[in-house]
Amino acid sequence: MTEGRERAPELDLELAAVLHALGDPVRLALVRRMAELGESACSPDGLVVPRSTLSNHWRILREAGLTTTRQEGKNRIMALRRAELDARFPGLLAAVLGGP
Amino acid sequence: MTEGRERAPELDLELAAVLHALGDPVRLALVRRMAELGESACSPDGLVVPRSTLSNHWRILREAGLTTTRQEGKNRIMALRRAELDARFPGLLAAVLGGP
């Protein structure tokens, strides 16, 4: 090594938050569903998860910047911010969604 | 919708574990360092993190399959399992490391 000390590595908080949001099997399933269908109701069919747990998952996805929410009557409809994510983290969503 | 009920979505536990392992700013910094330098000592320069916290981060990376460990004298040296990860999750590491 030619230098006595390297610079402190940058901590990438925004990317870490996105990866953390994606790093749960239920949230991954929600993201996949939105990628396939365009959007998702708050409690989609086929996911046997308590409503309060789902709300928490949606909150984590929203706070990490992965989703938008719109109200439709009494329902909230979530959508993936795909264009923004692809611009900010090129290739990330494709790699995640391309998985098995 | 043409179907009354969709199939239950698959839960992708392995990918979720890898994303969870990457979803922390300190672990991201460790992974970046290994990607740049080939490997990393347990307590690299420039990361001001308690040793016990670092040990926990290394454990999470190892258990998710991201790293290998070898002993060198009294030190453990960690390396990224890049080829395996690229084969299992094409494009994922490149997207993560290509970040800002």
Coordinates of C-alpha atoms in Angstrom, one line a residue:
Chain A
M1 CA 0.0 0.0 0.0
T2 CA 1.4 3.4 -0.9
E3 CA -0.7 5.6 1.3
G4 CA -0.6 5.4 5.1
R5 CA -4.3 5.9 5.4
E6 CA -7.1 5.8 2.9
R7 CA -9.9 8.3 2.9
A8 CA -13.0 7.3 4.9
P9 CA -15.4 5.5 2.6
E10 CA -18.6 7.3 1.8
L11 CA -21.7 5.9 3.4
D12 CA -24.3 5.6 0.7
L13 CA -27.4 6.1 2.8
E14 CA -29.9 6.4 0.0
L15 CA -28.9 3.2 -1.8
A16 CA -28.7 1.4 1.5
A17 CA -32.3 2.4 2.3
V18 CA -33.5 1.2 -1.1
L19 CA -31.7 -2.1 -0.7
H20 CA -33.0 -2.5 2.8
A21 CA -36.5 -1.8 1.5
L22 CA -36.1 -4.5 -1.1
G23 CA -34.4 -6.9 1.4
D24 CA -37.5 -8.6 2.7
P25 CA -39.4 -11.5 0.9
V26 CA -42.8 -9.9 1.4
R27 CA -41.7 -6.5 0.1
L28 CA -39.9 -8.2 -2.8
A29 CA -43.2 -9.9 -3.6
L30 CA -45.1 -6.5 -3.5
V31 CA -42.5 -4.9 -5.7
R32 CA -42.7 -7.8 -8.2
R33 CA -46.5 -7.5 -8.3
M34 CA -46.3 -3.7 -9.0
A35 CA -43.7 -4.3 -11.7
E36 CA -46.0 -6.9 -13.4
L37 CA -49.4 -5.2 -12.9
G38 CA -48.4 -1.5 -12.8
E39 CA -49.8 -1.0 -9.4
S40 CA -51.2 -2.8 -6.4
A41 CA -53.9 -2.6 -3.8
C42 CA -52.9 -2.3 -0.2
S43 CA -53.8 -6.0 0.5
P44 CA -53.3 -7.9 -2.7
D45 CA -54.7 -11.4 -3.2
G46 CA -52.4 -14.3 -2.5
L47 CA -50.3 -12.7 0.2
V48 CA -51.2 -14.2 3.6
V49 CA -49.8 -11.4 5.7
P50 CA -51.6 -9.5 8.5
R51 CA -52.9 -6.1 7.4
S52 CA -50.8 -4.2 10.0
T53 CA -47.7 -6.0 8.8
L54 CA -48.5 -5.1 5.2
S55 CA -49.0 -1.5 6.2
N56 CA -45.6 -1.5 7.7
H57 CA -44.0 -3.0 4.5
W58 CA -45.8 -0.4 2.4
R59 CA -44.5 2.4 4.6
I60 CA -40.9 1.1 4.3
L61 CA -41.2 0.9 0.5
R62 CA -42.7 4.5 0.4
E63 CA -40.1 6.0 2.7
A64 CA -37.2 4.5 0.7
G65 CA -38.7 6.2 -2.4
L66 CA -39.7 3.0 -4.2
T67 CA -43.5 3.7 -4.4
T68 CA -46.1 6.3 -4.9
T69 CA -49.6 6.1 -3.4
R70 CA -52.9 7.4 -4.7
Q71 CA -56.3 7.2 -3.1
E72 CA -59.1 5.5 -5.1
G73 CA -62.4 5.7 -3.2
K74 CA -61.7 3.9 0.1
N75 CA -58.6 2.1 -1.2
R76 CA -55.0 3.2 -1.5
I77 CA -53.3 2.1 -4.7
M78 CA -49.5 1.8 -4.8
A79 CA -47.3 2.0 -7.8
L80 CA -43.6 1.5 -8.4
R81 CA -41.5 4.6 -9.2
R82 CA -39.8 2.7 -11.9
A83 CA -38.5 5.5 -14.1
E84 CA -37.1 7.4 -11.1
L85 CA -35.5 4.3 -9.7
D86 CA -34.0 3.4 -13.1
A87 CA -32.6 6.9 -13.5
R88 CA -31.2 7.0 -10.0
F89 CA -29.9 3.4 -9.7
P90 CA -29.4 2.1 -13.3
G91 CA -29.9 -1.7 -13.6
L92 CA -30.8 -2.2 -10.0
L93 CA -34.5 -2.9 -10.4
A94 CA -33.9 -5.0 -13.5
A95 CA -31.4 -7.2 -11.6
V96 CA -33.8 -7.6 -8.7
L97 CA -36.8 -8.3 -10.9
G98 CA -34.9 -10.6 -13.2
G99 CA -34.3 -12.9 -10.3
P100 CA -35.8 -16.4 -10.0
Chain B
M1 CA -59.1 -8.6 -14.0
T2 CA -60.0 -11.8 -15.8
E3 CA -59.0 -14.3 -13.0
G4 CA -60.8 -14.4 -9.7
R5 CA -57.7 -15.2 -7.8
E6 CA -54.0 -15.1 -8.7
R7 CA -51.5 -17.6 -7.6
A8 CA -49.7 -16.8 -4.4
P9 CA -46.5 -15.0 -5.2
E10 CA -43.3 -16.8 -4.5
L11 CA -41.3 -15.5 -1.7
D12 CA -37.7 -15.1 -2.8
L13 CA -35.9 -15.7 0.4
E14 CA -32.4 -16.0 -1.0
L15 CA -32.5 -12.8 -3.0
A16 CA -34.2 -11.0 0.0
A17 CA -31.3 -12.1 2.3
V18 CA -28.7 -10.8 -0.2
L19 CA -30.5 -7.4 -0.5
H20 CA -31.0 -7.2 3.2
A21 CA -27.2 -7.8 3.7
L22 CA -26.5 -5.0 1.2
G23 CA -29.1 -2.7 2.7
D24 CA -26.9 -1.1 5.3
P25 CA -24.5 1.8 4.7
V26 CA -21.6 0.2 6.6
R27 CA -22.1 -3.2 4.9
L28 CA -22.3 -1.4 1.5
A29 CA -19.0 0.3 2.4
L30 CA -17.4 -3.1 3.3
V31 CA -18.7 -4.6 0.0
R32 CA -17.4 -1.6 -2.1
R33 CA -14.0 -2.0 -0.4
M34 CA -13.8 -5.7 -1.2
A35 CA -14.8 -5.0 -4.8
E36 CA -12.0 -2.4 -5.1
L37 CA -9.2 -4.1 -3.2
G38 CA -10.1 -7.8 -3.7
E39 CA -10.4 -8.4 0.0
S40 CA -10.6 -6.7 3.3
A41 CA -9.3 -7.0 6.8
C42 CA -11.9 -7.4 9.6
S43 CA -11.4 -3.8 10.8
P44 CA -10.5 -1.7 7.7
D45 CA -9.0 1.7 8.0
G46 CA -11.3 4.7 7.7
L47 CA -14.5 3.0 9.1
V48 CA -15.3 4.3 12.5
V49 CA -17.4 1.5 13.7
P50 CA -17.1 -0.5 16.9
R51 CA -15.4 -3.9 16.4
S52 CA -18.4 -5.8 17.8
T53 CA -20.7 -3.9 15.3
L54 CA -18.3 -4.8 12.5
S55 CA -18.2 -8.4 13.5
N56 CA -22.0 -8.5 13.2
H57 CA -21.9 -6.8 9.8
W58 CA -19.4 -9.4 8.6
R59 CA -21.6 -12.2 9.9
I60 CA -24.6 -10.9 8.0
L61 CA -22.6 -10.6 4.8
R62 CA -21.2 -14.1 5.2
E63 CA -24.6 -15.7 6.1
A64 CA -26.2 -14.2 3.1
G65 CA -23.5 -15.8 0.9
L66 CA -21.8 -12.6 -0.1
T67 CA -18.3 -13.3 1.3
T68 CA -15.7 -15.9 2.0
T69 CA -13.3 -15.8 5.0
R70 CA -9.8 -17.0 5.3
Q71 CA -7.4 -16.9 8.3
E72 CA -4.0 -15.2 7.8
G73 CA -2.1 -15.4 11.0
K74 CA -4.2 -13.7 13.7
N75 CA -6.3 -11.9 11.1
R76 CA -9.4 -12.9 9.2
I77 CA -9.5 -11.7 5.7
M78 CA -12.8 -11.4 3.9
A79 CA -13.4 -11.5 0.1
L80 CA -16.5 -10.9 -2.0
R81 CA -17.9 -14.0 -3.8
R82 CA -18.2 -12.0 -6.9
A83 CA -18.3 -14.7 -9.5
E84 CA -20.9 -16.7 -7.6
L85 CA -23.0 -13.6 -7.0
D86 CA -22.8 -12.6 -10.7
A87 CA -23.9 -16.1 -11.7
R88 CA -26.7 -16.3 -9.3
F89 CA -28.0 -12.7 -9.5
P90 CA -26.8 -11.3 -12.8
G91 CA -26.3 -7.5 -12.8
L92 CA -27.1 -7.0 -9.2
L93 CA -23.6 -6.4 -7.8
A94 CA -22.8 -4.2 -10.8
A95 CA -25.9 -2.1 -10.2
V96 CA -25.1 -1.8 -6.5
L97 CA -21.4 -1.0 -7.0
G98 CA -22.1 1.4 -9.9
G99 CA -24.0 3.6 -7.5
P100 CA -22.8 7.1 -6.6

